[in-house]
Each structure stands twice: as structure tokens, then as C-alpha cells.
XYZ file of C-alpha atoms in Angstrom:
718
model
C 54.433 2.232 -12.067
C 52.145 4.832 -9.969
C 49.106 3.368 -7.731
C 46.929 5.143 -10.409
C 48.365 3.134 -13.454
C 48.263 -0.378 -11.354
C 44.821 -0.004 -11.213
C 43.915 0.520 -14.982
C 46.334 -2.263 -15.920
C 44.217 -4.943 -13.488
C 40.930 -2.358 -14.919
C 42.138 -3.998 -18.313
C 43.317 -7.147 -17.535
C 39.285 -7.559 -16.159
C 37.870 -6.518 -19.572
C 40.198 -9.339 -21.503
C 38.355 -11.923 -18.743
C 34.947 -10.849 -19.203
C 35.380 -10.921 -22.699
C 36.722 -13.996 -22.806
C 34.613 -16.004 -20.488
C 31.510 -14.174 -22.127
C 32.680 -13.741 -25.323
C 31.455 -10.722 -25.888
C 34.223 -8.109 -26.943
C 32.076 -5.182 -24.801
C 31.082 -5.663 -21.131
C 28.183 -3.088 -21.914
C 26.453 -5.943 -23.502
C 25.795 -7.047 -20.008
C 24.248 -3.539 -18.906
C 20.689 -3.987 -17.357
C 18.113 -1.980 -16.967
C 15.470 -1.306 -14.284
C 12.342 -0.440 -13.949
C 13.487 2.634 -13.189
C 15.210 3.007 -16.444
C 18.937 2.691 -14.103
C 21.594 0.803 -15.691
C 23.479 -1.481 -14.206
C 26.934 -2.278 -15.397
C 28.937 -5.848 -14.470
C 31.324 -4.150 -12.871
C 31.143 -0.846 -10.806
C 35.275 0.750 -9.650
C 36.006 3.594 -7.396
C 35.891 6.092 -10.691
C 32.293 5.528 -10.233
C 32.191 7.859 -6.995
C 33.529 10.942 -8.817
C 31.514 13.280 -9.762
C 28.715 12.098 -7.357
C 25.328 14.970 -7.204
C 24.063 13.720 -3.527
C 25.540 11.158 -1.866
C 29.195 11.971 -0.323
C 31.163 8.772 0.332
C 32.807 9.895 3.827
C 29.494 10.938 5.326
C 29.001 8.837 8.559
C 25.876 7.458 10.697
C 23.992 10.065 13.159
C 25.422 13.330 10.272
C 23.750 15.076 8.321
C 22.246 14.027 5.254
C 22.153 10.496 7.293
C 23.018 8.467 4.239
C 23.945 5.697 6.625
C 21.705 5.910 9.166
C 19.771 8.585 11.572
C 21.803 7.046 14.709
C 25.333 6.899 15.434
C 24.614 3.485 16.987
C 22.118 2.177 14.802
C 21.190 -1.344 15.678
C 24.524 -2.225 17.634
C 22.879 -0.252 20.128
C 19.798 -1.103 19.508
C 17.695 -3.235 16.327
C 14.987 -2.569 14.951
C 11.301 -2.294 16.458
C 9.425 -5.520 15.394
C 6.237 -3.550 14.602
C 3.810 -6.666 13.042
C 0.226 -5.139 11.191
C -2.791 -7.035 12.504
C -6.512 -6.464 12.664
C -9.460 -8.245 11.842
C -12.964 -9.772 12.452
C -13.855 -7.318 15.947
C -11.886 -6.052 18.467
C -12.338 -8.684 20.767
C -10.154 -10.944 18.669
C -7.283 -7.971 17.459
C -6.779 -8.047 21.391
C -6.042 -11.835 21.896
C -4.095 -11.743 18.428
C -2.280 -8.548 19.670
C -1.266 -10.301 23.278
C -0.573 -13.227 22.213
C 2.451 -11.508 19.319
C 3.797 -9.014 22.266
C 4.086 -12.493 23.969
C 6.090 -13.727 20.931
C 9.071 -11.141 21.032
C 6.732 -8.175 18.993
C 7.674 -4.946 20.424
C 5.069 -2.410 19.153
C 1.920 -2.167 17.902
C 0.219 -1.520 14.135
C -3.422 -1.728 13.930
C -4.952 -2.707 11.006
C -9.137 -1.419 10.360
C -11.685 -2.411 8.091
C -12.545 -0.688 4.988
C -16.256 0.387 6.916
C -13.828 1.830 9.462
C -11.426 3.315 6.597
C -14.811 5.252 4.658
C -16.099 6.490 7.756
C -18.758 4.259 7.854
C -20.270 2.150 10.775
C -20.827 -1.155 10.396
C -24.842 -1.056 10.678
C -24.505 0.552 7.079
C -26.293 -0.740 4.295
C -23.356 0.001 1.726
C -20.413 -1.831 3.830
C -21.869 -5.117 4.776
C -19.593 -6.924 2.755
C -16.907 -5.513 3.984
C -17.393 -5.634 8.060
C -14.079 -6.835 9.543
C -12.617 -8.572 6.556
C -9.641 -6.634 5.956
C -8.345 -5.269 9.553
C -10.900 -4.052 12.108
C -14.288 -3.170 12.724
C -14.704 0.178 15.086
C -17.030 1.988 15.372
C -17.084 3.918 18.786
C -14.989 4.411 21.898
C -16.249 1.110 23.333
C -14.238 -1.413 20.876
C -11.081 0.784 20.640
C -10.717 0.371 24.955
C -11.881 -3.550 23.824
C -9.311 -3.294 21.419
C -6.509 -2.613 24.188
C -7.973 -3.894 27.074
C -4.687 -5.219 28.888
C -2.302 -3.695 26.918
C -0.775 -0.489 28.886
C -1.204 2.632 26.648
C 1.516 4.616 28.258
C 4.445 1.618 27.563
C 3.178 0.476 24.092
C 4.066 2.166 21.107
C 1.123 2.388 18.864
C 1.235 2.511 14.994
C -2.561 3.349 13.829
C -3.264 2.794 9.858
C -5.925 5.456 9.098
C -6.390 8.374 6.890
C -9.957 8.427 5.881
C -11.747 8.117 9.301
C -8.305 9.581 10.894
C -10.470 12.122 13.488
C -12.536 9.600 14.853
C -10.122 6.893 15.076
C -7.585 8.991 16.986
C -9.628 10.696 18.857
C -11.365 7.056 19.896
C -7.895 6.437 20.863
C -7.428 9.810 23.060
C -10.368 9.293 25.220
C -9.449 5.665 25.324
C -6.219 6.244 26.366
C -7.876 8.389 29.464
C -10.636 6.345 30.440
C -7.473 3.611 30.912
C -5.837 6.330 33.321
C -2.966 7.469 30.477
C -3.586 11.427 29.460
C -2.897 11.998 26.040
C 0.635 13.272 26.665
C 1.967 10.032 27.782
C 0.574 8.332 24.466
C 3.191 6.830 21.814
C 2.829 6.057 18.317
C 1.865 7.230 15.101
C -1.194 7.781 13.100
C -0.860 7.616 9.679
C -2.738 10.885 8.337
C -1.153 10.813 4.895
C -4.101 11.665 2.943
C -2.673 12.060 -0.496
C -1.682 8.478 -1.751
C -4.805 7.778 -0.713
C -6.337 9.749 -3.850
C -3.112 8.567 -5.915
C -3.588 4.818 -5.333
C -5.013 3.659 -2.375
C -9.007 5.634 -2.518
C -9.934 5.459 0.926
C -10.296 8.582 1.312
C -13.603 10.619 2.574
C -13.785 14.409 1.881
C -11.716 16.249 -1.430
C -8.412 17.171 -0.979
C -8.629 20.790 0.306
C -10.566 19.556 2.967
C -8.457 16.532 3.477
C -5.435 18.471 3.869
C -6.572 20.831 6.526
C -7.370 17.853 8.840
C -3.698 16.533 8.147
C -2.690 20.560 9.472
C -5.188 19.720 12.620
C -4.042 16.931 13.791
C -0.200 18.241 13.448
C -1.233 21.478 15.155
C -2.968 19.433 18.319
C -0.520 16.546 18.523
C 2.342 19.035 18.530
C 1.067 21.367 21.049
C -0.296 17.802 23.256
C 1.081 14.714 22.587
C 4.436 15.305 22.661
C 5.649 11.669 22.527
C 3.157 10.562 19.266
C 4.115 11.053 15.712
C 1.163 12.997 13.709
C 1.932 11.959 10.202
C 3.658 8.838 8.399
C 4.268 9.669 5.171
C 3.527 6.156 3.286
C 5.374 5.169 -0.016
C 4.253 1.860 0.835
C 0.981 1.907 -1.354
C 2.262 3.152 -3.910
C 4.952 0.716 -4.890
C 2.087 -2.152 -3.839
C -0.141 -0.435 -6.841
C 2.943 -0.702 -9.823
C 5.044 2.415 -8.543
C 8.654 2.085 -9.564
C 11.478 2.840 -6.539
C 12.012 6.082 -8.130
C 8.150 6.665 -8.444
C 7.745 5.284 -4.699
C 10.210 7.875 -3.451
C 10.359 10.876 -4.586
C 6.009 11.141 -4.479
C 6.693 10.061 -0.916
C 8.736 13.073 -0.680
C 6.678 15.094 -2.268
C 3.651 14.592 -0.061
C 6.115 15.496 2.712
C 6.827 18.480 1.266
C 3.147 18.987 1.252
C 2.552 18.359 4.653
C 4.899 20.314 6.091
C 4.065 23.429 3.890
C 0.275 22.658 5.325
C 1.811 22.241 9.206
C 3.941 25.526 8.714
C 0.324 27.081 7.645
C -0.768 26.582 11.033
C 1.888 29.284 12.429
C 4.289 25.899 13.679
C 7.422 26.426 13.733
C 9.517 24.184 11.445
C 11.672 22.389 14.378
C 8.429 22.103 16.685
C 7.053 19.211 14.106
C 9.404 18.077 11.991
C 11.375 15.842 14.457
C 7.949 13.811 14.413
C 7.160 13.304 10.991
C 8.153 9.937 9.892
C 7.717 7.828 6.363
C 6.710 4.191 5.383
C 8.428 2.616 2.782
C 7.622 -0.853 0.711
C 10.475 -2.632 0.243
C 10.118 -5.213 -2.882
C 12.114 -8.065 -4.295
C 14.770 -5.886 -6.109
C 16.773 -6.122 -3.312
C 19.700 -3.347 -3.709
C 17.750 -0.863 -5.010
C 15.508 -1.100 -1.979
C 18.577 -0.411 -0.251
C 19.186 2.497 -1.947
C 16.282 3.884 -1.744
C 16.034 3.732 1.769
C 19.576 5.866 1.814
C 18.442 7.832 -0.817
C 15.072 8.656 1.203
C 17.436 10.320 3.833
C 19.957 11.956 2.242
C 17.048 13.827 0.010
C 14.857 14.798 2.834
C 17.783 15.983 5.049
C 18.344 18.650 2.069
C 14.761 19.393 1.767
C 14.426 20.045 5.158
C 17.281 22.705 5.108
C 15.468 24.393 2.448
C 12.621 24.449 4.720
C 15.233 27.007 7.253
C 15.016 24.095 9.962
C 18.005 24.051 12.067
C 18.000 21.704 14.633
C 19.293 18.189 13.481
C 16.443 16.437 14.367
C 14.187 17.951 12.144
C 16.379 16.676 9.189
C 16.603 13.204 9.756
C 13.740 10.823 7.832
C 12.548 8.015 10.113
C 10.880 5.112 8.410
C 8.966 2.524 9.369
C 9.424 -0.130 6.055
C 7.048 -3.334 5.769
C 7.906 -5.591 2.531
C 5.826 -6.013 -0.353
C 2.214 -7.369 -0.408
C 2.065 -7.504 -4.335
C 5.221 -9.663 -4.694
C 3.641 -12.671 -2.304
C 2.143 -14.985 -4.824
C -0.744 -17.715 -4.957
C 0.822 -20.386 -6.610
C 3.296 -21.914 -4.672
C 3.142 -20.051 -1.538
C 5.902 -21.236 0.470
C 7.994 -18.640 -1.544
C 6.790 -16.640 -0.048
C 9.049 -16.805 3.094
C 11.986 -16.430 0.808
C 10.611 -13.620 -0.950
C 9.821 -11.985 2.756
C 12.786 -12.896 3.825
C 15.176 -11.358 1.833
C 13.170 -7.757 1.658
C 13.236 -7.492 5.342
C 17.052 -8.010 5.540
C 17.300 -5.704 2.576
C 14.720 -3.235 4.418
C 17.447 -3.936 7.451
C 20.517 -2.800 5.206
C 19.309 -0.143 4.248
C 18.316 1.277 7.380
C 14.958 0.998 8.973
C 13.648 1.984 12.275
C 11.112 -0.763 12.183
C 9.555 -3.549 10.312
C 6.668 -5.471 9.446
C 6.889 -8.769 7.934
C 4.515 -10.630 5.931
C 3.095 -13.952 6.282
C 3.659 -16.010 3.457
C -0.194 -17.018 2.501
C -1.723 -13.632 2.531
C -1.539 -13.417 -1.446
C -4.851 -16.400 -0.553
C -6.284 -14.750 2.407
C -6.143 -12.802 6.087
C -2.835 -14.720 8.340
C -3.164 -17.261 9.934
C -1.694 -18.024 13.913
C 1.095 -20.173 11.793
C 1.915 -18.276 9.267
C 1.936 -14.839 11.241
C 4.688 -16.767 13.548
C 7.185 -17.497 10.862
C 6.589 -14.158 9.719
C 7.419 -12.609 13.384
C 10.300 -14.900 13.354
C 11.655 -13.869 10.412
C 12.506 -10.991 11.887
C 13.670 -12.647 14.942
C 16.105 -14.739 13.196
C 17.537 -12.078 11.100
C 17.955 -9.735 14.527
C 19.365 -12.827 16.967
C 21.525 -15.723 14.310
C 22.751 -13.458 11.467
C 25.088 -10.615 12.418
C 23.462 -7.763 10.563
C 23.104 -5.625 14.565
C 27.127 -5.863 14.672
C 27.506 -3.300 12.701
C 27.027 0.161 11.520
C 25.770 0.143 7.474
C 27.753 -2.686 6.487
C 27.366 -1.653 2.603
C 28.715 1.568 2.870
C 31.923 2.276 0.496
C 30.266 -0.780 -2.037
C 30.879 1.204 -5.306
C 27.267 -0.085 -6.569
C 25.356 0.541 -3.433
C 26.882 4.292 -3.242
C 26.776 5.177 -7.237
C 22.933 3.555 -6.916
C 21.883 5.368 -4.228
C 22.961 8.526 -5.910
C 21.079 7.757 -9.152
C 18.179 6.978 -7.521
C 18.499 10.629 -5.534
C 18.802 12.284 -8.902
C 15.933 10.380 -10.969
C 13.442 11.359 -7.818
C 14.501 14.658 -7.205
C 13.907 15.274 -10.771
C 10.594 14.370 -10.336
C 10.115 16.071 -7.430
C 10.926 19.353 -9.268
C 8.432 18.590 -11.511
C 6.052 17.929 -8.994
C 6.767 21.514 -7.189
C 5.999 23.671 -10.784
C 2.659 22.022 -10.940
C 2.143 23.879 -7.808
C 2.881 21.134 -5.122
C 1.374 17.749 -4.739
C -2.079 18.300 -3.840
C -2.541 19.965 -7.311
C -0.251 16.933 -9.028
C -3.031 14.880 -7.819
C -6.301 17.019 -8.896
C -4.514 16.865 -11.849
C -4.228 12.824 -12.031
C -0.233 13.339 -12.777
C 1.233 10.591 -10.290
C -1.450 8.260 -10.656
C -1.327 7.978 -14.676
C 2.760 7.043 -14.323
C 1.949 4.956 -11.130
C -0.607 3.269 -13.418
C 1.596 2.510 -16.454
C 4.278 1.763 -13.720
C 2.127 -1.318 -12.959
C 1.205 -2.050 -16.412
C 4.359 -2.526 -18.154
C 5.647 -4.682 -14.596
C 2.519 -6.759 -14.940
C 3.576 -6.687 -19.214
C 7.006 -8.083 -17.983
C 5.640 -11.190 -15.999
C 3.296 -12.355 -18.224
C 5.548 -11.483 -21.176
C 8.285 -13.861 -19.282
C 11.404 -11.028 -19.599
C 10.661 -10.866 -15.470
C 11.051 -14.576 -14.002
C 8.825 -15.243 -11.160
C 9.623 -18.422 -9.562
C 6.072 -20.787 -9.197
C 3.899 -18.358 -11.456
C 5.622 -18.088 -14.768
C 9.349 -20.262 -14.498
C 9.999 -23.432 -12.165
C 6.021 -24.454 -11.637
C 6.160 -26.183 -9.014
C 3.558 -29.340 -10.570
C 2.063 -30.334 -7.619
C 0.567 -27.244 -5.441
C 0.350 -27.386 -1.520
C -2.747 -27.041 0.174
C -2.820 -24.593 2.893
C -4.814 -23.228 5.828
C -6.569 -19.864 5.522
C -8.048 -17.631 7.800
C -11.995 -17.018 7.406
C -13.528 -14.476 8.695
C -17.767 -15.220 9.552
C -18.525 -11.613 8.056
C -22.304 -12.103 8.548
C -21.696 -12.972 12.326
C -19.040 -9.977 13.210
C -21.737 -7.734 11.450
C -24.135 -8.956 13.936
C -21.820 -8.730 16.554
C -21.012 -4.717 15.892
C -24.850 -4.432 15.472
C -25.146 -5.166 18.479
C -22.251 -3.105 19.990
C -23.749 0.210 18.416
C -27.261 -0.340 19.432
C -25.787 -1.042 22.955
C -23.528 2.541 23.073
C -26.613 4.151 21.969
C -29.147 2.679 24.771
C -27.059 4.595 27.247
C -26.162 7.575 25.832
C -27.220 10.349 26.164
C -28.612 11.503 21.928
C -28.880 15.175 23.764
C -24.669 15.665 23.957
C -24.704 13.287 20.961
C -26.258 15.852 18.893
C -24.640 18.897 20.550
C -21.473 17.616 20.014
C -21.700 16.530 16.202
C -23.465 20.139 15.453
C -20.294 21.654 17.112
C -18.227 19.843 14.745
C -20.000 20.539 12.146
C -19.555 24.293 13.107
C -16.350 24.050 13.454
C -15.303 22.864 9.399
C -17.628 25.519 8.863
C -15.901 28.104 10.192
C -12.312 26.455 9.985
C -11.230 25.397 13.681
C -9.224 23.054 14.519
C -11.590 19.226 14.403
C -9.582 17.047 16.026
C -10.639 19.123 19.466
C -14.553 19.175 18.452
C -14.204 15.339 17.579
C -12.399 14.065 21.028
C -15.416 15.884 22.399
C -18.150 13.592 20.356
C -16.383 10.373 20.610
C -16.693 10.958 24.379
C -20.292 11.399 24.021
C -20.387 8.433 22.481
C -20.652 9.098 18.802
C -19.626 6.782 16.016
C -17.167 6.974 13.477
C -19.906 7.692 10.821
C -21.436 9.676 13.070
C -18.778 12.087 13.332
C -17.714 11.596 9.728
C -21.152 12.523 8.652
C -21.162 15.502 10.626
C -18.186 16.587 8.489
C -19.154 15.787 5.193
C -22.326 18.086 5.348
C -19.815 20.825 5.116
C -16.882 19.559 2.719
C -18.449 16.606 0.751
C -17.470 13.605 -0.286
C -14.952 12.439 -2.978
C -16.137 10.380 -6.223
C -12.751 10.315 -8.072
C -13.282 9.929 -11.999
C -11.421 7.207 -13.300
C -8.167 7.743 -15.575
C -5.974 4.718 -17.789
C -3.856 4.215 -19.621
C -2.793 2.640 -22.938
C -1.046 0.973 -25.387
C 1.377 0.397 -22.343
C 0.820 -3.301 -21.787
C 0.572 -4.576 -25.695
C 3.551 -2.856 -27.278
C 5.048 -5.380 -25.426
C 3.458 -8.445 -27.744
C 4.200 -7.080 -30.801
C 5.636 -10.404 -31.977
C 3.776 -12.524 -29.129
C 1.853 -15.495 -31.085
C -0.225 -16.023 -28.175
C -1.296 -12.081 -28.169
C -2.096 -11.707 -31.854
C -4.212 -15.662 -31.119
C -6.907 -13.622 -28.760
C -6.834 -10.248 -30.803
C -7.872 -12.396 -33.653
C -10.538 -14.038 -31.623
C -11.313 -11.025 -30.331
C -11.716 -9.199 -33.621
C -13.485 -12.260 -35.297
C -16.518 -11.921 -32.642
C -16.676 -8.216 -33.671
C -17.117 -8.777 -36.538
C -19.440 -11.371 -36.269
C -21.549 -9.715 -34.162
C -21.659 -5.963 -35.453
C -19.834 -4.764 -32.130
C -16.686 -6.034 -30.655
C -17.185 -7.388 -27.573
C -17.541 -5.844 -24.287
C -16.414 -6.162 -20.704
C -17.253 -3.819 -17.928
C -14.177 -4.524 -14.906
C -15.734 -3.151 -11.414
C -14.408 -3.346 -7.501
C -17.476 -3.759 -5.440
C -17.806 -2.576 -1.624
C -15.385 -0.378 0.532
C -11.615 -2.083 -1.773
C -10.118 0.651 -3.030
C -7.483 -1.252 -4.150
C -7.391 -0.611 -7.996
C -4.069 -1.894 -9.687
C -5.712 -5.250 -10.342
C -8.268 -3.805 -12.166
C -7.077 -0.692 -14.120
C -4.354 -3.829 -14.850
C -7.342 -6.015 -16.263
C -9.156 -3.072 -17.990
C -6.005 -1.266 -20.167
C -4.728 -4.873 -20.876
C -8.296 -5.924 -22.057
C -8.862 -2.649 -24.095
C -5.151 -3.167 -25.322
C -6.305 -7.078 -26.818
C -9.430 -5.028 -28.678
C -11.933 -5.740 -26.163
C -14.269 -2.607 -25.691
C -13.645 -1.941 -21.220
C -15.507 0.225 -19.060
C -14.540 0.725 -15.777
C -16.560 0.876 -13.639
C -16.430 3.714 -10.159
C -14.950 2.717 -7.020
C -17.242 1.552 -4.698
C -19.859 0.760 -6.292
C -22.744 -1.562 -4.865
C -23.806 -5.205 -6.342
C -26.927 -3.650 -7.312
C -25.614 -0.899 -8.758
C -22.827 -2.968 -11.405
C -25.667 -5.328 -12.279
C -27.528 -1.891 -13.157
C -24.465 -0.420 -15.184
C -24.058 -3.675 -17.258
C -27.222 -4.101 -18.619
C -27.903 -0.678 -19.435
C -24.767 -0.238 -20.784
C -25.099 -3.985 -22.849
C -22.276 -5.457 -21.768
C -21.367 -8.781 -22.527
C -19.360 -9.937 -19.357
C -18.104 -8.071 -15.795
C -14.656 -8.308 -14.346
C -14.882 -8.352 -10.223
C -11.562 -7.441 -8.736
C -11.372 -8.083 -5.170
C -9.016 -8.222 -2.724
C -10.729 -7.623 1.127
C -12.164 -11.166 0.778
C -15.437 -9.716 0.547
C -16.575 -12.161 -2.390
C -18.617 -14.278 -0.718
C -20.847 -12.081 0.150
C -20.696 -9.094 -2.837
C -20.595 -11.725 -5.688
C -23.549 -13.911 -4.425
C -25.733 -10.685 -4.241
C -24.406 -9.427 -8.146
C -25.634 -12.342 -10.141
C -29.057 -12.071 -8.044
C -29.247 -8.738 -9.171
C -28.571 -9.421 -13.291
C -31.362 -12.126 -12.839
C -33.522 -9.737 -11.366
C -33.196 -7.110 -13.666
C -32.935 -9.130 -17.105
C -33.846 -13.212 -15.863
C -32.667 -13.437 -19.903
C -29.227 -12.233 -19.076
C -26.480 -13.530 -20.887
C -23.600 -11.087 -19.039
C -20.858 -14.156 -18.007
C -19.329 -12.894 -14.999
C -15.534 -13.387 -13.764
C -13.419 -12.876 -10.556
C -10.169 -11.844 -10.102
C -8.104 -11.489 -7.099
C -7.316 -13.024 -3.196
C -10.328 -15.955 -3.117
C -8.873 -18.970 -1.238
C -9.326 -21.725 -3.581
C -11.424 -23.631 -0.740
C -14.355 -20.861 -2.118
C -13.815 -21.325 -5.761
C -16.863 -24.262 -5.696
C -18.953 -21.722 -4.101
C -19.008 -19.327 -6.320
C -19.214 -21.955 -9.225
C -21.875 -22.946 -7.827
C -23.315 -19.067 -7.432
C -22.758 -18.678 -11.718
C -19.493 -17.200 -11.753
C -17.659 -18.554 -15.332
C -14.391 -17.892 -14.125
C -11.620 -16.886 -11.089
C -7.959 -16.082 -11.980
C -6.570 -16.112 -8.528
C -3.019 -13.614 -8.278
C -0.502 -14.090 -10.833
C -2.508 -15.108 -13.402
C -1.695 -14.716 -17.306
C -3.539 -11.187 -18.668
C -3.193 -13.206 -22.024
C -4.115 -16.380 -21.005
C -7.125 -14.959 -19.165
C -8.251 -12.788 -21.924
C -8.216 -16.332 -23.912
C -10.808 -18.015 -21.212
C -13.516 -14.465 -21.263
C -13.233 -14.679 -25.154
C -13.927 -17.845 -25.624
C -16.818 -17.850 -22.783
C -18.177 -15.322 -24.147
C -18.580 -17.070 -28.120
C -19.794 -19.686 -25.865
C -22.719 -17.170 -24.773
C -23.348 -15.311 -27.367
C -23.798 -18.858 -30.285
């Protein structure tokens, strides 16, 4: 008997055993289809490695196409960098937090800025008073940046900054802060995210329209290539796409398509591809699909190597995809939150087995509030345990050669490549983004995922199955928004009182003229920040030329409802909604909104489309509205209810303002207000005392929430 005959006999025997154990006549009955529509078989053999399209099973780490890792030695020589993303309140508080983490084993800094900073507003702007210091650190001037890195040697510490909208004044402030710490720009190391395309797709912390925003990206790549040899000019991010609901194929394809567009932008500056390509980096989310996430990172390196070869890159370093990863925020649950420690741990392991270069592990309480010192310590120690106690650093790419992993890597590569070619056929990602195509596909994916959870097709432990009858009480970090804003305003006023106004105005005028004349904007922004212009002033100087971008809200329909064709609960809620419509001559109307500068609109979009599928008449408010704007729209459009989505901790400021504005405009208004999102339970009483009718935390079932809302509307309108 030949070796092949023996293998066929063994496979035949396995099939017989499988059928006997499962009492099924065909193993294909056990195929599982993923969110990415990849069929997972119950058994993989070496035959699955025949005719692979992208994966070369015999490739080695550190060699093109880098499927097995960007370096030959990987973690056996040096483990991945522990880079915990953090920032809150004032620069002083964040600085203290950073130094504690560095003393406890963290190897690099990753800075989270608050939403006003992202959107190019100063803390004293009335538009942002509910957001200052809530979801990141407030930075208004170089003085704040200097405080942020006080006693942290910038010539020794790698600093990653998640910034896209106000990327020019923030990077300029970092450069000036370094110089005033006697660290020249040529010695600064780290990464600025500078990935504006994904902002137009999902995150929404943009300032200017797509074309001038792409110019800013190219300016930064050009400047850093010339003057900052240790600094990475862009981190091309898929993270926020997955957080917004993208499956792994969408995340991978659109991230690499963004990368292609940024390479073109840099080439348009006359740069040689091998001059800047080695300092492009990537940023991926790591969700709960353990093996798919591993395959995604391996596929990312494989495809990027091909892409860069197609661009004509010649240096090996230019072909390497380097990535930072962060465990999923959207997989964290408010219910039974200690389960999140387990979720984060295996997500982290997935990133490690996939070959990430650095990693952030989320804290277990982030579905409730900003992490406490204790929860952040657990998150950091998760990585230390994985590095020191599991043996994962002892060998390179330990899953290579797995029939399943290699086949899965090839499958996700093929599907992603098809999407990349689709984007290219549209003229590239900038044009696709303007047409709204990626955004709609991601929203459709998000709605499908929510429907699977609500219908029970996907189990989330502690949420829709194996519920904890006694929810634990969790201590949460509380930010005094009013105090932070007051402190920031005082600091702004102090800076303005001692700066030379003539020099500031002159430098801001130069910046505006540079935008008109198509010059490199980072050089002129550095000059303005050096003279102590504020982030808001620098942003407005460019806004005079570029204008502000306002997105058109598009939404999917029918995606949620088709998962519930035979669901009795869905039908019962729809009947209540229909009954109300017949009695009152019109369907119950709901306005779904975000307020303040929080651009995370996944939850709002899912509520809007699912409520519409149930039968509500739904209006979706534009992003970045003030409470006054929302109240005015609600009354003018005669809605029955307002649904507020909040993720950025501004609820204690913005929601009472909304209620007050409703009363001021129409004291007899019957509009009910309900809230969904990240709200600590300790704030519920405050909101109910401010006339909120219902609160739905993360993981709330949409159908149950809709039933509560229609019952409240019926009661109010009887």
C-alpha cells in the first residue's frame, strides 16, 4: 500500500467514525459559515493546501511574503512591545498614569486624546463643553504637551499618538515639546496615526473634506521622511472598522486599500517608495474569532508584500507589514463584566500567534466607563503573563503548517483581494469613501452581527446565555468634566496672556496662505504652535481654506428584520407599533441622535435600522449636534421619542441640557427620551431624575428595547 493509499484509507475511516458519532451521513452537515462567509469544515488535511492562491506553506519568517512574521527571530529574540493606550482628563493626570505604567513594565506610550482635540476645538469652545477630558486627554497648546511628557525622556521613549483630524497641530506640538525638552525632531521615535480615510468610513473625527485631508497625510509623510528618520508617519487603521461592525475580510481589505491610497499620496510628492515605505505601519482590531484573527494578520502581511512589489518597491524592508494590535472594545460586555478579562486574554493570545509587533489589552470595565488604575493593571499584567508564563515567545509562528490555519489564511486573503480590486475599480479608496460604499457595507455587517446576538444565533456568555443572576458591582473612574474644562480654560488664558499676539497672528496667516499655495503645512503649523497658537486656532486657520466636512447619513434597511421572519417577539413588537399607527393616524416616530463630538455611530445606526425594520418611522440626526439642535429638530419634526447614543461619557452634561431645551421650546412636549451606550449604573439615578424614560446599556437586546420604547410612547400618548 502506498503512502497516498494509506492516507485515503485513514480519511475514509475518519469519515465513518465521524458519521457514527454524530449520527449524520455527511460531514458537510457540520460546515460552519463565518461572518466573512468562509465555510469552516470539521476536518482539514494536507489536501486543503493544494492550489492555494496566496499562501506559500514553505515560506519562512523574515522572508517575503512574510506570512510567518516580519522578522526571522520574532519573539524568541525580543517579545512584542506592551503599548497600553491611555489618556484622560488633564495632561497632569495622564502624565502620572503613564509614569506608573512605565514603572510597572509597559515599554511604550500610546496617547488617547479627547474628542474636542480630535475635532480641532479648544476646550473653551461652547460646542464641546460636554466632551472635554472625557474620552481622552485634553491638549490645547504646546504647554499641555510638555506637561503630558514631563519627566518622560522623549529621546528614549517611543510614543504612539492616535490622532487624525487635528493631526497637524498635535504632531507639531509634540515636535516643539521635544525640542523644548532638548530632544531634536530627528531623535523622536513613535507613530502618528494620520489615517483620515477610516475617519470618513467609521470613526468620524474628521475636520476637513477628503481631498485636503489627503493632502495633509501626504505632507506629514513627506516631512517626517525628510526630518524624522525614527518616526512612523502613518498607522493605517482597521481597528475602528471592526469596532464599527466590519467583519475580518472587510477590515483587512479596506485597511490595505487605504494603505494603497496613502502610498499613492506619498508618491505624488515625488518621494521614492523605498524612502518612506519602511516606516508605514498598521493597526488592527483583534476580536473573539480566535483562529480567524490569527489568519487575518498572516494574510495582511502576505497581501501587503504583494501590493508593495506591485508598486515597484525593491528593498525587503519596504515589503514588510508591521502592525500594532488592540483587543476588541466592542466585544466587552456591561453584563457580567469580569468575563471580559477572559475575552481580552484570548484575543491578546490571538494577536500574538498572528505575529503582532505591539499590543494593547483593553481593561475589563471599558464597556462601563474609563478604566480604573486596578483594571488597567490587570490588562497590562495580562500581557506580562502571556510573555513570561505561557511559552509563546519560545518559537516562531508556532501554528505554521496547520492545515486549518494555512487554508484559512488563504481564504481570507482571496476574499480580501477581491474587495481590494473592487475598490480599485472605483478609482481608489478616496472615491469609494466619497460614494459611501465602504461605510454602507460596514453598517450592513454590524447590523447582521447584532441580529445574530439578539436572535440567539450567536452566544455571548452573560448577555444572551448563561446570565449572572447577581450582577457584580464595579468601581468606575469618574471624570469631573466641569473641573477639567475649567482647568483647561485657565491654562489657555494663561498661555494667551503671555504670548506675543502679533507673532501668533502672523504665523496663523502664514499657515492659511500655505494651504492656499499648496505648500507643506506641517512646517508652518510647527511655527504657529511654537509661538503658542492653540490647537483650535491652527485648525481654524486651515478651515478658512478647506472648510469643515459634514457627512451625509446613509443607512441600510431590511438587514436586521430578515433574521426575525418567524420570531414571535419581533412580530409582537411590530404589532404594537402598527396598532399605535392605526390609532393615531401615523407611525410612532423616533429621532436617533449622537450629541457632542462623539463620532462612534455604530450603536445609533444599528438602533435606527432595526427600529425601522420593526415598523417605527425613524429619523437619523446628523453627527456633532448640540442638545439645542436636537431639541429643535425633534419638536419641528413632531417625533414621539428621542433615542440618544452615548459612548464618550458626556451623558451627565449633554442629556440634562437636551431635556431643558425641550422644556424651553415646548413646555407641553410629550416627547420621551431614552439613552443607550456606555453609562455606569451609578449614573442611572441621575438620568432618571432628569426625566430620562429608559436606559439601555451595552449588549441590550434591540427587540426588548424597542418594546419598552413603544410601550412608553403608548403610555405618554393615551
